[in-house]
Amino acid sequence: MFKKLLRKKTNSKVTTINESVDLVKEDKIPSHIAIIMDGNGRWAKKRALPRIAGHHEGMKTVRKITRCACDLGVKVLTLYAFSTENWKRPKSEVEFLMRLPEQFLNSFLPELMERNIRIEMIGVMETLPSHTQKALKYAMNATKDNTGLVLNFAMNYGGRAEIVMAIQQLMKQVEEGELAIDDIDEACVNQYVMTSHLPEPDLLIRTSGEVRLSNFMLWQLAYTELWFTDIHWPDFDEQCLVEAISVYQTRNRRYGGLKGEETN
Ligand code: FPP
């Protein structure tokens, strides 16, 4: 379907990733792409490898997709790296996952600087292991003045917990007499979600065949276009990202209204 879409645009055969990137850039690129990176474990199992080998390979995919998103001119890339529910996994797997930000950032930081990429994080920093916090804080600080792509890691993140925290903040304001209950609107809630300074995701990608949100960005995804693929995260590549974007470009976002030509 993807090749067909691209051929329809040009009437010619698309062969290389560079050609696909150039072609997809002729149309609207989503400003914010959010990804649920699923299937590391299944990728490893298929190869009779331990689950952590899948996570390690998944980290390499993060690097590849970050580069491609940067080349495409995406403004924000939010990656679901560790959910509030992932603490339930075996201790050794959790420990391995908590070492990934260090591994990734230690080796990738010079390139992040070169590419003007800023590291950010959503989720609860305080309850992460101190070495994970240290790596994230170091990279966030080192890249804080970069003005290109925002690479936003969702670490120790849960969508419901985020909404609960926003409610608590609003209730505090009410208690202190700074806000009337009747004045609470969507903009007030927006102020207190962890992405308050970022645009809402235009496109959500989930890999590995599951078709659910798994507590990811529940507030922010209200009008986001969803795209699912059976490909496991370690096998996800630049062509897959371009395919997701080219499908996004065929979607008609109405935000509850009517299509342009139907409004007259
Ligand atoms: C879900 O797949 C994946 C995760 C819980 C971890 C995702 C983490 C990465 C891809 C690496 C992150 C990299 C950095 C730099 C932080 P799963 O293990 O649930 O797969 P399964 O459903 O096949 O078992």
Tab-separated table of C-alpha atoms and ligand atoms in Angstrom:
chain	number	residue	atom	x	y	z
A	1	MET	CA	0.000	0.000	0.000
A	2	PHE	CA	2.842	2.357	0.914
A	3	LYS	CA	4.689	1.965	-2.403
A	4	LYS	CA	1.375	2.424	-4.187
A	5	LEU	CA	0.729	5.664	-2.285
A	6	LEU	CA	4.108	7.070	-3.120
A	7	ARG	CA	3.891	5.991	-6.760
A	8	LYS	CA	0.491	7.664	-7.000
A	9	LYS	CA	2.166	10.906	-5.946
A	10	THR	CA	4.960	10.729	-8.508
A	11	ASN	CA	3.907	8.139	-11.091
A	12	SER	CA	7.380	6.684	-10.706
A	13	LYS	CA	9.010	3.850	-8.811
A	14	VAL	CA	10.493	4.796	-5.447
A	15	THR	CA	13.584	2.850	-4.531
A	16	THR	CA	15.825	4.422	-1.880
A	17	ILE	CA	15.061	5.702	1.591
A	18	ASN	CA	16.429	9.131	0.618
A	19	GLU	CA	13.954	9.305	-2.265
A	20	SER	CA	11.108	8.256	0.061
A	21	VAL	CA	12.122	10.874	2.639
A	22	ASP	CA	12.274	13.613	-0.013
A	23	LEU	CA	8.921	12.596	-1.408
A	24	VAL	CA	7.111	12.441	1.908
A	25	LYS	CA	8.556	15.879	2.786
A	26	GLU	CA	6.594	17.378	-0.134
A	27	ASP	CA	3.447	17.025	1.990
A	28	LYS	CA	2.635	17.881	5.616
A	29	ILE	CA	5.007	16.329	8.145
A	30	PRO	CA	3.450	15.671	11.566
A	31	SER	CA	4.919	18.094	14.096
A	32	HIS	CA	4.727	15.641	16.969
A	33	ILE	CA	5.040	11.867	16.574
A	34	ALA	CA	4.514	9.621	19.603
A	35	ILE	CA	5.576	5.971	19.502
A	36	ILE	CA	4.688	2.964	21.650
A	37	MET	CA	7.792	0.863	21.032
A	38	ASP	CA	6.425	-2.651	21.478
A	39	GLY	CA	7.695	-6.126	20.598
A	40	ASN	CA	11.277	-6.187	21.876
A	41	GLY	CA	10.570	-9.377	23.834
A	42	ARG	CA	8.890	-11.132	20.899
A	43	TRP	CA	11.710	-10.086	18.569
A	44	ALA	CA	14.206	-11.712	20.957
A	45	LYS	CA	12.072	-14.835	21.490
A	46	LYS	CA	11.869	-15.448	17.727
A	47	ARG	CA	15.666	-15.559	17.710
A	48	ALA	CA	15.981	-17.646	20.901
A	49	LEU	CA	17.636	-14.677	22.612
A	50	PRO	CA	16.962	-13.293	26.107
A	51	ARG	CA	14.397	-10.472	26.314
A	52	ILE	CA	17.104	-7.945	27.156
A	53	ALA	CA	18.711	-8.582	23.754
A	54	GLY	CA	15.456	-7.288	22.264
A	55	HIS	CA	15.628	-4.151	24.395
A	56	HIS	CA	19.249	-3.600	23.369
A	57	GLU	CA	18.316	-3.909	19.706
A	58	GLY	CA	15.345	-1.604	20.408
A	59	MET	CA	17.761	1.023	21.639
A	60	LYS	CA	19.545	0.915	18.273
A	61	THR	CA	16.197	1.492	16.577
A	62	VAL	CA	15.672	4.560	18.786
A	63	ARG	CA	18.895	5.985	17.377
A	64	LYS	CA	17.904	5.223	13.768
A	65	ILE	CA	14.394	6.655	14.107
A	66	THR	CA	15.639	9.773	15.917
A	67	ARG	CA	17.996	10.513	13.014
A	68	CYS	CA	15.242	9.961	10.466
A	69	ALA	CA	12.701	12.093	12.390
A	70	CYS	CA	15.314	14.842	12.533
A	71	ASP	CA	15.943	14.633	8.764
A	72	LEU	CA	12.202	14.746	8.127
A	73	GLY	CA	11.796	17.951	10.136
A	74	VAL	CA	9.622	16.441	12.877
A	75	LYS	CA	9.503	18.841	15.843
A	76	VAL	CA	8.806	16.427	18.715
A	77	LEU	CA	9.356	12.673	18.978
A	78	THR	CA	7.918	11.149	22.162
A	79	LEU	CA	8.990	7.568	22.888
A	80	TYR	CA	7.314	5.332	25.486
A	81	ALA	CA	10.431	3.830	27.063
A	82	PHE	CA	9.137	2.705	30.470
A	83	SER	CA	5.600	2.794	31.838
A	84	THR	CA	4.460	2.992	35.470
A	85	GLU	CA	3.272	-0.626	34.943
A	86	ASN	CA	6.685	-1.867	33.722
A	87	TRP	CA	7.955	-2.047	37.339
A	88	LYS	CA	6.027	-5.357	37.536
A	89	ARG	CA	8.596	-7.028	35.236
A	90	PRO	CA	11.395	-9.248	36.592
A	91	LYS	CA	13.985	-7.271	38.568
A	92	SER	CA	16.800	-8.099	36.134
A	93	GLU	CA	14.780	-6.802	33.153
A	94	VAL	CA	13.856	-3.590	34.991
A	95	GLU	CA	17.499	-3.066	35.907
A	96	PHE	CA	18.542	-3.531	32.291
A	97	LEU	CA	15.897	-1.068	31.063
A	98	MET	CA	17.028	1.488	33.639
A	99	ARG	CA	20.590	1.309	32.261
A	100	LEU	CA	19.497	2.022	28.671
A	101	PRO	CA	19.229	5.813	28.959
A	102	GLU	CA	22.854	5.948	30.177
A	103	GLN	CA	24.069	3.661	27.409
A	104	PHE	CA	22.130	5.541	24.781
A	105	LEU	CA	22.996	9.033	25.962
A	106	ASN	CA	26.665	8.343	26.676
A	107	SER	CA	27.304	7.238	23.124
A	108	PHE	CA	24.776	9.420	21.287
A	109	LEU	CA	25.170	12.769	23.051
A	110	PRO	CA	27.824	14.224	20.666
A	111	GLU	CA	25.542	13.469	17.702
A	112	LEU	CA	22.522	14.894	19.533
A	113	MET	CA	24.475	18.122	19.996
A	114	GLU	CA	25.595	18.124	16.378
A	115	ARG	CA	22.025	17.661	15.227
A	116	ASN	CA	20.716	20.365	17.611
A	117	ILE	CA	18.408	17.815	19.335
A	118	ARG	CA	17.011	18.550	22.802
A	119	ILE	CA	16.397	15.757	25.305
A	120	GLU	CA	13.301	16.023	27.456
A	121	MET	CA	11.385	13.622	29.654
A	122	ILE	CA	7.819	13.056	30.811
A	123	GLY	CA	7.090	10.818	33.799
A	124	VAL	CA	8.169	10.757	37.418
A	125	MET	CA	11.898	11.433	37.687
A	126	GLU	CA	12.141	11.146	41.494
A	127	THR	CA	11.460	7.401	41.741
A	128	LEU	CA	13.889	6.363	38.988
A	129	PRO	CA	17.228	4.853	40.138
A	130	SER	CA	19.796	7.562	40.835
A	131	HIS	CA	22.048	6.505	37.916
A	132	THR	CA	19.111	6.775	35.469
A	133	GLN	CA	18.195	10.197	36.854
A	134	LYS	CA	21.799	11.316	36.569
A	135	ALA	CA	22.062	10.308	32.890
A	136	LEU	CA	18.766	11.936	31.976
A	137	LYS	CA	19.443	15.145	33.902
A	138	TYR	CA	22.916	15.430	32.423
A	139	ALA	CA	21.619	15.071	28.856
A	140	MET	CA	18.659	17.370	29.471
A	141	ASN	CA	20.979	20.026	30.805
A	142	ALA	CA	23.594	19.589	28.068
A	143	THR	CA	20.981	19.889	25.307
A	144	LYS	CA	18.704	22.486	26.949
A	145	ASP	CA	19.613	25.272	24.507
A	146	ASN	CA	19.233	23.118	21.395
A	147	THR	CA	16.403	24.305	19.195
A	148	GLY	CA	15.852	21.380	16.808
A	149	LEU	CA	13.956	18.132	17.357
A	150	VAL	CA	12.755	17.481	20.911
A	151	LEU	CA	13.477	13.846	21.771
A	152	ASN	CA	11.069	13.289	24.618
A	153	PHE	CA	11.398	10.075	26.628
A	154	ALA	CA	8.347	8.848	28.518
A	155	MET	CA	10.072	7.149	31.477
A	156	ASN	CA	8.203	5.947	34.539
A	157	TYR	CA	5.209	7.479	32.791
A	158	GLY	CA	1.492	6.687	33.067
A	159	GLY	CA	-1.321	8.636	31.424
A	160	ARG	CA	-3.790	8.162	34.285
A	161	ALA	CA	-1.210	9.138	36.913
A	162	GLU	CA	-0.505	12.274	34.879
A	163	ILE	CA	-4.203	13.224	34.844
A	164	VAL	CA	-4.478	12.553	38.605
A	165	MET	CA	-1.497	14.851	39.207
A	166	ALA	CA	-3.097	17.575	37.088
A	167	ILE	CA	-6.341	17.260	39.104
A	168	GLN	CA	-4.381	17.545	42.353
A	169	GLN	CA	-2.678	20.724	41.138
A	170	LEU	CA	-6.000	22.225	40.102
A	171	MET	CA	-7.611	21.289	43.432
A	172	LYS	CA	-4.759	23.009	45.276
A	173	GLN	CA	-5.465	26.174	43.315
A	174	VAL	CA	-9.160	25.866	44.182
A	175	GLU	CA	-8.353	25.284	47.871
A	176	GLU	CA	-6.153	28.361	47.944
A	177	GLY	CA	-8.920	30.433	46.407
A	178	GLU	CA	-6.968	31.094	43.197
A	179	LEU	CA	-9.381	29.222	40.927
A	180	ALA	CA	-13.167	28.758	40.893
A	181	ILE	CA	-14.446	25.266	40.085
A	182	ASP	CA	-16.660	26.654	37.307
A	183	ASP	CA	-13.601	28.232	35.679
A	184	ILE	CA	-11.845	24.881	35.215
A	185	ASP	CA	-11.672	24.205	31.492
A	186	GLU	CA	-9.457	22.212	29.089
A	187	ALA	CA	-6.843	24.969	29.013
A	188	CYS	CA	-6.513	24.700	32.827
A	189	VAL	CA	-5.906	20.958	32.613
A	190	ASN	CA	-3.453	21.495	29.735
A	191	GLN	CA	-1.398	23.739	31.988
A	192	TYR	CA	-0.729	20.844	34.347
A	193	VAL	CA	-0.070	17.904	32.019
A	194	MET	CA	3.596	17.104	31.485
A	195	THR	CA	3.509	18.154	27.825
A	196	SER	CA	2.020	21.595	28.535
A	197	HIS	CA	4.797	23.289	26.522
A	198	LEU	CA	4.584	20.895	23.535
A	199	PRO	CA	2.098	20.512	20.676
A	200	GLU	CA	-0.273	17.531	20.959
A	201	PRO	CA	0.826	14.443	19.002
A	202	ASP	CA	-0.390	14.461	15.390
A	203	LEU	CA	0.496	10.821	14.831
A	204	LEU	CA	0.729	7.855	17.203
A	205	ILE	CA	2.584	4.750	16.060
A	206	ARG	CA	2.399	1.418	17.885
A	207	THR	CA	4.512	-1.498	16.745
A	208	SER	CA	4.128	-5.249	17.151
A	209	GLY	CA	0.458	-5.793	16.402
A	210	GLU	CA	-1.199	-4.644	19.637
A	211	VAL	CA	-4.037	-2.189	19.058
A	212	ARG	CA	-4.387	-0.330	22.361
A	213	LEU	CA	-3.017	2.745	24.140
A	214	SER	CA	-1.653	1.062	27.282
A	215	ASN	CA	-2.014	4.173	29.460
A	216	PHE	CA	0.016	6.345	27.067
A	217	MET	CA	-0.735	10.084	26.714
A	218	LEU	CA	-4.457	9.601	27.382
A	219	TRP	CA	-5.174	13.328	27.570
A	220	GLN	CA	-2.963	14.332	24.637
A	221	LEU	CA	-4.113	11.705	22.103
A	222	ALA	CA	-7.730	12.904	21.887
A	223	TYR	CA	-7.444	13.949	18.200
A	224	THR	CA	-4.270	12.117	17.190
A	225	GLU	CA	-4.171	9.912	14.078
A	226	LEU	CA	-3.332	6.317	15.026
A	227	TRP	CA	-1.191	3.933	12.967
A	228	PHE	CA	-0.452	0.343	13.928
A	229	THR	CA	2.006	-2.104	12.430
A	230	ASP	CA	2.786	-5.790	13.079
A	231	ILE	CA	6.517	-5.090	12.848
A	232	HIS	CA	8.421	-5.548	16.129
A	233	TRP	CA	10.202	-2.403	17.360
A	234	PRO	CA	13.773	-3.702	16.724
A	235	ASP	CA	12.805	-4.276	13.051
A	236	PHE	CA	11.115	-0.881	12.676
A	237	ASP	CA	13.161	1.261	10.294
A	238	GLU	CA	13.177	4.506	8.308
A	239	GLN	CA	10.930	3.025	5.582
A	240	CYS	CA	8.351	2.127	8.258
A	241	LEU	CA	8.405	5.689	9.617
A	242	VAL	CA	8.000	7.136	6.131
A	243	GLU	CA	5.142	4.697	5.485
A	244	ALA	CA	3.365	5.788	8.686
A	245	ILE	CA	3.745	9.447	7.698
A	246	SER	CA	2.548	8.868	4.151
A	247	VAL	CA	-0.594	7.177	5.495
A	248	TYR	CA	-1.043	10.105	7.940
A	249	GLN	CA	-0.889	12.451	4.941
A	250	THR	CA	-3.924	10.739	3.402
A	251	ARG	CA	-6.010	11.165	6.561
A	252	ASN	CA	-8.626	13.888	6.804
A	253	ARG	CA	-8.445	15.441	10.261
A	254	ARG	CA	-11.763	17.017	11.143
A	255	TYR	CA	-11.520	17.503	14.926
A	256	GLY	CA	-15.241	16.775	15.197
A	257	GLY	CA	-16.145	19.250	12.431
A	258	LEU	CA	-16.799	18.673	8.729
A	259	LYS	CA	-14.440	18.280	5.772
A	260	GLY	CA	-13.408	21.613	4.155
A	261	GLU	CA	-15.706	21.245	1.115
A	262	GLU	CA	-18.705	20.310	3.295
A	263	THR	CA	-18.641	23.440	5.445
A	264	ASN	CA	-20.111	25.809	2.795
B	1	FPP	C1	7.934	-3.056	25.132
B	1	FPP	O1	8.271	-4.253	24.489
B	1	FPP	C2	9.135	-2.270	25.308
B	1	FPP	C3	9.578	-1.760	26.475
B	1	FPP	C4	8.856	-1.896	27.744
B	1	FPP	C5	10.852	-1.030	26.558
B	1	FPP	C6	11.119	-0.168	25.395
B	1	FPP	C7	12.500	0.332	25.429
B	1	FPP	C8	13.268	0.479	24.343
B	1	FPP	C9	12.804	0.204	22.987
B	1	FPP	C10	14.629	1.023	24.442
B	1	FPP	C11	14.577	2.399	25.014
B	1	FPP	C12	15.796	3.114	24.767
B	1	FPP	C13	16.192	4.167	25.485
B	1	FPP	C14	17.346	4.910	25.003
B	1	FPP	C15	15.548	4.601	26.725
B	1	FPP	P1	8.095	-5.610	25.268
B	1	FPP	O2	9.317	-5.904	26.005
B	1	FPP	O3	6.849	-5.553	26.102
B	1	FPP	O4	7.908	-6.622	24.081
B	1	FPP	P2	6.943	-7.909	24.069
B	1	FPP	O5	5.545	-7.390	24.175
B	1	FPP	O6	7.231	-8.529	22.748
B	1	FPP	O7	7.334	-8.768	25.226
